[in-house]
mmCIF file of C-alpha atoms and ligand atoms in Angstrom:
data_model
loop_
_atom_site.group_PDB
_atom_site.id
_atom_site.type_symbol
_atom_site.label_atom_id
_atom_site.label_comp_id
_atom_site.label_asym_id
_atom_site.label_seq_id
_atom_site.Cartn_x
_atom_site.Cartn_y
_atom_site.Cartn_z
ATOM 1 C CA MET E 3 0.000 0.000 0.000
ATOM 2 C CA ILE E 4 1.410 3.368 -0.989
ATOM 3 C CA SER E 5 -0.583 6.123 0.546
ATOM 4 C CA THR E 6 -0.472 9.792 1.366
ATOM 5 C CA GLU E 7 -3.699 9.285 3.242
ATOM 6 C CA LYS E 8 -2.560 10.803 6.493
ATOM 7 C CA THR E 9 -3.170 8.714 9.557
ATOM 8 C CA ALA E 10 -1.633 9.210 12.971
ATOM 9 C CA ILE E 11 1.665 7.377 12.728
ATOM 10 C CA THR E 12 2.579 5.159 15.643
ATOM 11 C CA ASN E 13 5.935 3.458 15.999
ATOM 12 C CA THR E 14 4.197 0.076 15.890
ATOM 13 C CA GLU E 15 2.707 0.848 12.476
ATOM 14 C CA PHE E 16 6.003 2.296 11.294
ATOM 15 C CA LEU E 17 7.874 -0.830 12.429
ATOM 16 C CA HIS E 18 5.252 -3.183 11.023
ATOM 17 C CA GLU E 19 5.154 -1.519 7.580
ATOM 18 C CA THR E 20 8.932 -1.176 7.414
ATOM 19 C CA LEU E 21 9.486 -4.877 8.156
ATOM 20 C CA GLU E 22 6.697 -5.879 5.782
ATOM 21 C CA GLY E 23 8.160 -3.684 3.007
ATOM 22 C CA LEU E 24 11.674 -5.050 3.458
ATOM 23 C CA ASN E 25 10.405 -8.629 3.471
ATOM 24 C CA ALA E 26 8.570 -8.015 0.188
ATOM 25 C CA GLU E 27 10.047 -8.934 -3.155
ATOM 26 C CA PRO E 28 11.137 -6.434 -4.489
ATOM 27 C CA LYS E 29 11.880 -4.486 -1.313
ATOM 28 C CA ARG E 30 9.975 -1.301 -0.736
ATOM 29 C CA MET E 31 9.338 1.483 1.769
ATOM 30 C CA TYR E 32 6.418 3.885 2.296
ATOM 31 C CA SER E 33 6.966 7.540 1.442
ATOM 32 C CA LYS E 34 4.423 8.681 4.047
ATOM 33 C CA TYR E 35 7.259 8.057 6.547
ATOM 34 C CA PHE E 36 9.536 10.622 4.838
ATOM 35 C CA TYR E 37 7.999 13.423 6.888
ATOM 36 C CA ASP E 38 9.669 13.468 10.298
ATOM 37 C CA GLU E 39 11.070 16.788 11.515
ATOM 38 C CA ALA E 40 14.166 16.576 9.290
ATOM 39 C CA GLY E 41 12.069 15.280 6.368
ATOM 40 C CA ASP E 42 9.722 18.300 6.648
ATOM 41 C CA VAL E 43 12.730 20.630 6.402
ATOM 42 C CA ILE E 44 14.129 18.769 3.372
ATOM 43 C CA PHE E 45 10.719 18.760 1.680
ATOM 44 C CA GLN E 46 10.567 22.544 2.126
ATOM 45 C CA GLN E 47 13.987 22.719 0.391
ATOM 46 C CA ILE E 48 12.618 20.537 -2.434
ATOM 47 C CA MET E 49 9.691 22.904 -2.911
ATOM 48 C CA ASP E 50 12.139 25.809 -3.149
ATOM 49 C CA MET E 51 14.322 24.041 -5.750
ATOM 50 C CA GLU E 52 14.572 25.408 -9.286
ATOM 51 C CA GLU E 53 13.924 21.910 -10.716
ATOM 52 C CA TYR E 54 10.786 21.227 -8.644
ATOM 53 C CA TYR E 55 8.342 23.070 -10.925
ATOM 54 C CA LEU E 56 5.200 21.689 -9.226
ATOM 55 C CA THR E 57 4.997 24.216 -6.388
ATOM 56 C CA ASN E 58 5.365 27.296 -8.580
ATOM 57 C CA ALA E 59 2.920 25.917 -11.132
ATOM 58 C CA GLU E 60 0.168 25.364 -8.562
ATOM 59 C CA MET E 61 0.972 28.664 -6.862
ATOM 60 C CA GLU E 62 0.536 30.432 -10.212
ATOM 61 C CA ILE E 63 -2.904 28.817 -10.604
ATOM 62 C CA MET E 64 -3.980 29.859 -7.112
ATOM 63 C CA LYS E 65 -2.595 33.395 -7.399
ATOM 64 C CA HIS E 66 -3.944 34.217 -10.832
ATOM 65 C CA GLN E 67 -7.162 32.218 -11.044
ATOM 66 C CA ALA E 68 -8.446 32.379 -7.475
ATOM 67 C CA ASN E 69 -11.474 34.465 -8.572
ATOM 68 C CA GLU E 70 -12.509 31.955 -11.218
ATOM 69 C CA ILE E 71 -11.962 29.017 -8.850
ATOM 70 C CA ALA E 72 -14.055 30.820 -6.218
ATOM 71 C CA ASP E 73 -16.901 31.240 -8.746
ATOM 72 C CA SER E 74 -16.601 27.620 -9.820
ATOM 73 C CA VAL E 75 -16.800 26.186 -6.286
ATOM 74 C CA SER E 76 -19.483 28.471 -4.896
ATOM 75 C CA GLY E 77 -21.890 28.094 -7.836
ATOM 76 C CA ASP E 78 -25.384 29.275 -6.891
ATOM 77 C CA ASP E 79 -25.129 27.972 -3.350
ATOM 78 C CA SER E 80 -25.423 30.574 -0.654
ATOM 79 C CA ALA E 81 -23.386 28.800 2.025
ATOM 80 C CA PHE E 82 -20.771 26.052 2.118
ATOM 81 C CA ASP E 83 -17.894 24.526 4.056
ATOM 82 C CA LEU E 84 -14.407 24.539 2.520
ATOM 83 C CA ILE E 85 -12.378 21.582 3.803
ATOM 84 C CA GLU E 86 -8.682 21.297 2.995
ATOM 85 C CA LEU E 87 -6.987 17.892 3.336
ATOM 86 C CA GLY E 88 -3.355 18.386 4.386
ATOM 87 C CA ALA E 89 -3.607 22.165 4.717
ATOM 88 C CA GLY E 90 0.026 22.693 5.772
ATOM 89 C CA ASP E 91 0.660 26.419 6.113
ATOM 90 C CA ALA E 92 -2.115 27.202 3.564
ATOM 91 C CA THR E 93 0.276 29.337 1.464
ATOM 92 C CA LYS E 94 -1.476 28.306 -1.750
ATOM 93 C CA SER E 95 -5.075 28.080 -0.531
ATOM 94 C CA ILE E 96 -4.865 31.503 1.127
ATOM 95 C CA HIS E 97 -5.387 33.074 -2.317
ATOM 96 C CA LEU E 98 -8.642 31.175 -2.747
ATOM 97 C CA LEU E 99 -9.728 32.019 0.806
ATOM 98 C CA LYS E 100 -9.087 35.702 0.112
ATOM 99 C CA ALA E 101 -11.089 35.581 -3.145
ATOM 100 C CA LEU E 102 -14.025 33.899 -1.370
ATOM 101 C CA ILE E 103 -13.959 36.536 1.386
ATOM 102 C CA ASP E 104 -13.741 39.388 -1.165
ATOM 103 C CA LYS E 105 -16.828 37.967 -2.876
ATOM 104 C CA LYS E 106 -18.567 38.081 0.522
ATOM 105 C CA LEU E 107 -19.479 34.405 0.285
ATOM 106 C CA ASP E 108 -20.819 32.655 3.366
ATOM 107 C CA PHE E 109 -18.337 29.838 4.024
ATOM 108 C CA LYS E 110 -16.410 28.229 6.847
ATOM 109 C CA TYR E 111 -12.872 26.906 6.326
ATOM 110 C CA PHE E 112 -11.874 23.586 7.918
ATOM 111 C CA PRO E 113 -8.136 22.934 7.439
ATOM 112 C CA ILE E 114 -7.391 19.282 8.244
ATOM 113 C CA ASP E 115 -3.880 18.138 9.069
ATOM 114 C CA ILE E 116 -2.395 15.124 10.792
ATOM 115 C CA SER E 117 0.102 17.417 12.516
ATOM 116 C CA ALA E 118 -1.198 19.159 15.663
ATOM 117 C CA HIS E 119 1.673 21.623 15.222
ATOM 118 C CA VAL E 120 0.405 22.618 11.750
ATOM 119 C CA ILE E 121 -3.111 23.239 13.081
ATOM 120 C CA SER E 122 -1.927 25.328 16.027
ATOM 121 C CA GLU E 123 0.299 27.421 13.702
ATOM 122 C CA LEU E 124 -2.718 28.039 11.437
ATOM 123 C CA GLU E 125 -4.827 29.024 14.440
ATOM 124 C CA LEU E 126 -2.103 31.487 15.394
ATOM 125 C CA ASN E 127 -1.410 32.953 11.942
ATOM 126 C CA LEU E 128 -4.639 32.877 9.900
ATOM 127 C CA PRO E 129 -6.574 35.490 11.938
ATOM 128 C CA ALA E 130 -3.797 38.062 11.363
ATOM 129 C CA LYS E 131 -3.653 37.303 7.643
ATOM 130 C CA LEU E 132 -7.412 37.023 7.043
ATOM 131 C CA PRO E 133 -9.299 38.666 9.943
ATOM 132 C CA ALA E 134 -12.696 38.038 8.311
ATOM 133 C CA LEU E 135 -12.098 34.277 7.909
ATOM 134 C CA ASN E 136 -14.437 31.944 9.786
ATOM 135 C CA PHE E 137 -12.426 28.762 10.380
ATOM 136 C CA GLU E 138 -11.921 25.748 12.600
ATOM 137 C CA GLY E 139 -8.790 23.584 12.408
ATOM 138 C CA LEU E 140 -9.261 19.809 12.579
ATOM 139 C CA ASN E 141 -6.294 17.753 13.717
ATOM 140 C CA GLY E 142 -6.316 14.112 12.653
ATOM 141 C CA ASP E 143 -6.836 11.534 9.942
ATOM 142 C CA TYR E 144 -8.292 12.883 6.651
ATOM 143 C CA PHE E 145 -11.284 10.548 6.497
ATOM 144 C CA LYS E 146 -12.150 10.768 10.198
ATOM 145 C CA MET E 147 -11.927 14.560 10.164
ATOM 146 C CA LEU E 148 -13.884 14.882 6.915
ATOM 147 C CA LYS E 149 -16.585 12.710 8.460
ATOM 148 C CA LYS E 150 -16.555 14.968 11.507
ATOM 149 C CA ALA E 151 -16.929 18.053 9.277
ATOM 150 C CA THR E 152 -19.923 16.463 7.530
ATOM 151 C CA GLU E 153 -21.496 15.856 10.955
ATOM 152 C CA LEU E 154 -20.886 19.453 12.096
ATOM 153 C CA SER E 155 -23.101 20.942 9.378
ATOM 154 C CA ASP E 156 -25.212 19.823 6.431
ATOM 155 C CA ARG E 157 -24.032 22.663 4.209
ATOM 156 C CA LYS E 158 -22.532 21.955 0.812
ATOM 157 C CA LYS E 159 -18.935 20.698 1.052
ATOM 158 C CA VAL E 160 -16.007 21.830 -1.079
ATOM 159 C CA VAL E 161 -12.960 19.621 -0.464
ATOM 160 C CA LEU E 162 -9.444 20.701 -1.467
ATOM 161 C CA PHE E 163 -6.647 18.163 -1.954
ATOM 162 C CA MET E 164 -3.775 20.060 -3.498
ATOM 163 C CA GLY E 165 -0.020 19.722 -4.034
ATOM 164 C CA ALA E 166 -0.146 16.590 -6.253
ATOM 165 C CA ASN E 167 -0.375 14.483 -3.111
ATOM 166 C CA ILE E 168 -2.686 12.186 -5.067
ATOM 167 C CA GLY E 169 0.426 11.287 -7.119
ATOM 168 C CA ASN E 170 1.989 9.505 -4.148
ATOM 169 C CA MET E 171 -0.636 6.778 -4.583
ATOM 170 C CA ASP E 172 -0.650 4.438 -7.543
ATOM 171 C CA ILE E 173 -3.692 4.676 -9.806
ATOM 172 C CA ASP E 174 -5.665 1.918 -8.013
ATOM 173 C CA GLU E 175 -4.964 3.426 -4.614
ATOM 174 C CA ALA E 176 -5.939 6.875 -5.927
ATOM 175 C CA GLN E 177 -9.257 5.423 -7.081
ATOM 176 C CA THR E 178 -9.916 3.803 -3.693
ATOM 177 C CA PHE E 179 -9.022 7.097 -1.986
ATOM 178 C CA CYS E 180 -11.317 9.200 -4.228
ATOM 179 C CA ALA E 181 -14.164 6.674 -3.913
ATOM 180 C CA GLY E 182 -13.725 6.929 -0.118
ATOM 181 C CA LEU E 183 -14.121 10.716 -0.333
ATOM 182 C CA LYS E 184 -17.158 10.358 -2.583
ATOM 183 C CA HIS E 185 -18.712 8.066 0.011
ATOM 184 C CA LEU E 186 -18.585 10.898 2.586
ATOM 185 C CA LEU E 187 -19.915 13.580 0.216
ATOM 186 C CA SER E 188 -23.390 14.398 -1.120
ATOM 187 C CA PRO E 189 -24.758 15.318 -4.555
ATOM 188 C CA ASN E 190 -23.391 18.689 -5.765
ATOM 189 C CA ASP E 191 -20.464 18.657 -3.342
ATOM 190 C CA ILE E 192 -17.133 19.585 -4.936
ATOM 191 C CA LEU E 193 -13.655 18.080 -4.823
ATOM 192 C CA ILE E 194 -10.628 19.999 -6.139
ATOM 193 C CA ILE E 195 -7.529 17.876 -6.712
ATOM 194 C CA GLY E 196 -4.070 19.038 -7.783
ATOM 195 C CA PHE E 197 -2.503 16.767 -10.434
ATOM 196 C CA ASP E 198 0.956 16.959 -11.932
ATOM 197 C CA LEU E 199 0.507 16.468 -15.686
ATOM 198 C CA LYS E 200 2.506 14.236 -18.045
ATOM 199 C CA LYS E 201 5.052 16.392 -19.839
ATOM 200 C CA ASN E 202 8.586 16.256 -21.267
ATOM 201 C CA PRO E 203 10.067 13.252 -19.415
ATOM 202 C CA LYS E 204 13.338 15.087 -18.802
ATOM 203 C CA LYS E 205 11.552 17.940 -17.035
ATOM 204 C CA ILE E 206 9.896 15.415 -14.702
ATOM 205 C CA LEU E 207 13.043 13.408 -14.086
ATOM 206 C CA ASP E 208 15.044 16.560 -13.248
ATOM 207 C CA ALA E 209 12.492 17.451 -10.562
ATOM 208 C CA TYR E 210 13.181 14.123 -8.797
ATOM 209 C CA SER E 211 16.944 13.865 -9.331
ATOM 210 C CA ASP E 212 18.212 17.366 -8.634
ATOM 211 C CA LYS E 213 21.916 18.102 -9.020
ATOM 212 C CA ALA E 214 22.330 19.415 -5.470
ATOM 213 C CA GLY E 215 21.215 16.046 -4.070
ATOM 214 C CA ILE E 216 18.284 17.359 -2.025
ATOM 215 C CA THR E 217 15.921 14.594 -3.208
ATOM 216 C CA ARG E 218 18.681 12.085 -2.473
ATOM 217 C CA ALA E 219 18.881 13.429 1.095
ATOM 218 C CA PHE E 220 15.058 13.262 1.351
ATOM 219 C CA ASN E 221 15.121 9.533 0.536
ATOM 220 C CA LEU E 222 18.168 8.694 2.676
ATOM 221 C CA ASN E 223 16.590 10.517 5.620
ATOM 222 C CA LEU E 224 14.085 7.672 5.910
ATOM 223 C CA LEU E 225 16.968 5.247 6.544
ATOM 224 C CA THR E 226 18.256 7.601 9.255
ATOM 225 C CA ARG E 227 14.752 7.758 10.741
ATOM 226 C CA ILE E 228 14.564 3.947 10.799
ATOM 227 C CA ASN E 229 17.973 3.800 12.514
ATOM 228 C CA ARG E 230 16.850 6.279 15.172
ATOM 229 C CA GLU E 231 13.253 5.210 15.783
ATOM 230 C CA LEU E 232 13.316 1.496 14.985
ATOM 231 C CA ASP E 233 16.787 0.596 16.164
ATOM 232 C CA GLY E 234 18.193 0.057 12.667
ATOM 233 C CA ASN E 235 21.777 0.152 11.434
ATOM 234 C CA PHE E 236 21.523 1.309 7.803
ATOM 235 C CA ASN E 237 24.766 2.753 6.478
ATOM 236 C CA THR E 238 23.435 5.678 4.423
ATOM 237 C CA ASN E 239 26.734 5.798 2.472
ATOM 238 C CA ALA E 240 26.073 2.298 1.159
ATOM 239 C CA PHE E 241 22.905 3.320 -0.744
ATOM 240 C CA GLU E 242 22.523 5.540 -3.787
ATOM 241 C CA HIS E 243 19.427 7.436 -4.912
ATOM 242 C CA TYR E 244 18.017 6.659 -8.372
ATOM 243 C CA ALA E 245 14.903 8.203 -9.937
ATOM 244 C CA SER E 246 13.142 7.018 -13.089
ATOM 245 C CA TYR E 247 10.230 8.259 -15.148
ATOM 246 C CA ASN E 248 8.235 6.067 -17.520
ATOM 247 C CA PRO E 249 6.434 8.309 -20.048
ATOM 248 C CA GLU E 250 4.201 5.421 -21.134
ATOM 249 C CA ASN E 251 2.436 4.954 -17.809
ATOM 250 C CA GLY E 252 3.302 8.268 -16.114
ATOM 251 C CA ALA E 253 4.972 6.611 -13.108
ATOM 252 C CA CYS E 254 7.913 8.514 -11.650
ATOM 253 C CA LYS E 255 9.635 6.275 -9.113
ATOM 254 C CA SER E 256 12.422 6.836 -6.600
ATOM 255 C CA TYR E 257 14.688 4.012 -5.500
ATOM 256 C CA LEU E 258 17.630 3.501 -3.187
ATOM 257 C CA ILE E 259 20.207 1.132 -4.684
ATOM 258 C CA SER E 260 22.470 -0.960 -2.485
ATOM 259 C CA LEU E 261 26.102 -0.259 -3.431
ATOM 260 C CA GLN E 262 27.382 -3.533 -1.966
ATOM 261 C CA ASN E 263 26.308 -6.903 -0.563
ATOM 262 C CA GLN E 264 25.289 -5.990 2.949
ATOM 263 C CA LYS E 265 23.269 -6.989 5.976
ATOM 264 C CA VAL E 266 21.041 -4.480 7.760
ATOM 265 C CA THR E 267 19.500 -5.101 11.164
ATOM 266 C CA ILE E 268 16.292 -3.497 12.411
ATOM 267 C CA GLY E 269 15.573 -4.453 16.013
ATOM 268 C CA ASN E 270 16.211 -8.185 15.895
ATOM 269 C CA ALA E 271 15.323 -8.680 12.204
ATOM 270 C CA ASP E 272 18.111 -9.076 9.625
ATOM 271 C CA PHE E 273 17.800 -8.097 5.957
ATOM 272 C CA HIS E 274 20.239 -9.025 3.247
ATOM 273 C CA PHE E 275 20.864 -6.676 0.315
ATOM 274 C CA GLU E 276 22.629 -7.828 -2.836
ATOM 275 C CA LYS E 277 24.918 -5.334 -4.555
ATOM 276 C CA ASP E 278 22.688 -3.308 -6.984
ATOM 277 C CA GLU E 279 19.466 -4.476 -5.329
ATOM 278 C CA TYR E 280 16.879 -1.691 -5.136
ATOM 279 C CA ILE E 281 14.339 -0.498 -2.584
ATOM 280 C CA LEU E 282 11.299 1.244 -4.120
ATOM 281 C CA MET E 283 10.896 4.393 -2.016
ATOM 282 C CA GLU E 284 8.183 6.503 -3.651
ATOM 283 C CA ILE E 285 5.847 6.824 -6.598
ATOM 284 C CA SER E 286 4.912 10.255 -7.968
ATOM 285 C CA GLN E 287 2.280 9.444 -10.578
ATOM 286 C CA LYS E 288 1.767 11.858 -13.497
ATOM 287 C CA TYR E 289 -1.568 12.128 -15.314
ATOM 288 C CA SER E 290 -3.036 13.109 -18.668
ATOM 289 C CA LYS E 291 -6.386 14.937 -18.655
ATOM 290 C CA GLN E 292 -7.981 11.796 -20.026
ATOM 291 C CA GLU E 293 -6.617 9.767 -17.106
ATOM 292 C CA ILE E 294 -7.903 12.403 -14.663
ATOM 293 C CA GLU E 295 -11.324 12.057 -16.260
ATOM 294 C CA GLU E 296 -11.165 8.246 -16.012
ATOM 295 C CA LEU E 297 -10.201 8.505 -12.335
ATOM 296 C CA ALA E 298 -13.061 10.938 -11.656
ATOM 297 C CA ASN E 299 -15.626 8.715 -13.385
ATOM 298 C CA ALA E 300 -14.332 5.507 -11.813
ATOM 299 C CA SER E 301 -14.681 7.007 -8.328
ATOM 300 C CA GLY E 302 -18.131 8.516 -8.847
ATOM 301 C CA PHE E 303 -17.348 12.140 -9.793
ATOM 302 C CA LYS E 304 -17.776 14.271 -12.924
ATOM 303 C CA VAL E 305 -15.032 16.666 -14.056
ATOM 304 C CA VAL E 306 -16.439 20.197 -14.077
ATOM 305 C CA GLN E 307 -13.424 22.343 -14.909
ATOM 306 C CA TYR E 308 -9.620 22.431 -15.098
ATOM 307 C CA PHE E 309 -7.431 25.273 -13.895
ATOM 308 C CA SER E 310 -3.940 25.117 -15.348
ATOM 309 C CA ASP E 311 -0.730 27.156 -15.219
ATOM 310 C CA GLN E 312 0.457 28.856 -18.411
ATOM 311 C CA GLN E 313 2.950 26.104 -19.221
ATOM 312 C CA HIS E 314 0.351 23.339 -18.688
ATOM 313 C CA TYR E 315 2.558 21.568 -16.174
ATOM 314 C CA PHE E 316 -0.116 21.185 -13.515
ATOM 315 C CA VAL E 317 -3.899 21.258 -13.093
ATOM 316 C CA ASP E 318 -6.268 21.795 -10.243
ATOM 317 C CA ALA E 319 -9.265 19.792 -11.389
ATOM 318 C CA VAL E 320 -12.751 20.627 -10.116
ATOM 319 C CA TRP E 321 -14.917 17.541 -9.708
ATOM 320 C CA LYS E 322 -18.566 17.337 -8.678
ATOM 321 C CA VAL E 323 -20.432 14.464 -7.027
HETATM 322 C C1 LIG I 516 4.432 15.379 -1.593
HETATM 323 N N1 LIG I 516 4.585 14.887 -2.956
HETATM 324 C C2 LIG I 516 3.512 15.393 -3.825
HETATM 325 C C3 LIG I 516 5.931 15.091 -3.534
HETATM 326 C C4 LIG I 516 5.987 14.540 -4.976
HETATM 327 O O1 LIG I 516 6.254 15.328 -5.876
HETATM 328 O O2 LIG I 516 5.721 13.355 -5.169
HETATM 329 C C5 LIG I 516 7.005 14.426 -2.697
HETATM 330 C C6 LIG I 516 8.367 14.502 -3.331
HETATM 331 N N2 LIG I 516 9.189 13.506 -3.471
HETATM 332 C C7 LIG I 516 10.291 13.899 -4.050
HETATM 333 N N3 LIG I 516 10.174 15.182 -4.342
HETATM 334 C C8 LIG I 516 8.970 15.592 -3.885
#
């Protein structure tokens, strides 16, 4: 299971999934575990990298088309709840929030994040940035918190899932995830998902194998986390980062390659690595508009509109139940 579906991570789950992944053939790890404190810092560096075009592309959409997105999501409905899955610091969604406030629309914002720290920072910072914003932070698992939001009011729901996080699931997992959201929503509710589009393969590959080695450090940090939290003894110098992009199926994959025959111990479990053996670390799936449409239909939604950056690198797709 590859999933960005955020659930509270316990060490037992982390240990269980790590052992299960390393016992699998081929070996694999789960990228949801990239985000410890050091991983969050490295991911911020990735988003600031020249090569990582995704952040700027989605920011451009939010900055320049916030008015149109606001019109698209509000429709003729007088009141609604805007729920953001994985709100982070809301740097992109703040443009949409501002447009909705400027239009004097009656809405309440529910940022959902698995990190209590993220929610308390939002509670501290949002009122100063947007004094007129009516909001309530929800700390916890996406599905549990979305369910809670649906129980708090029966107003129309507009759900935001940005940042191409859907790409960290394979296509089947993405369908299960979207069908799960659909299950909690009602007719006319809206889902906006950020997708990274298929494009020149080199452009994609460069974003995941930067020259400065930041993505390499992001991947290796998971080995360091396993050493620290699960009593492992990975030698991070004995693994090399390798990214690949397959333009036929849109799968961008990151691997760590063992540079030698070696044994790694985690707790009291031993794992043998052959020289050149790989561990699959992450998938970042890229989509065509047709594939986005197929995903929407297969999970019970209709595509209403696409908002794209000028270079057509990225889309925020508006879906309706
Ligand atoms: C969080 N996620 C959408 C990023 C991506 O593009 O798949 C994570 C990432 N991995 C390497 N670079 C960025």
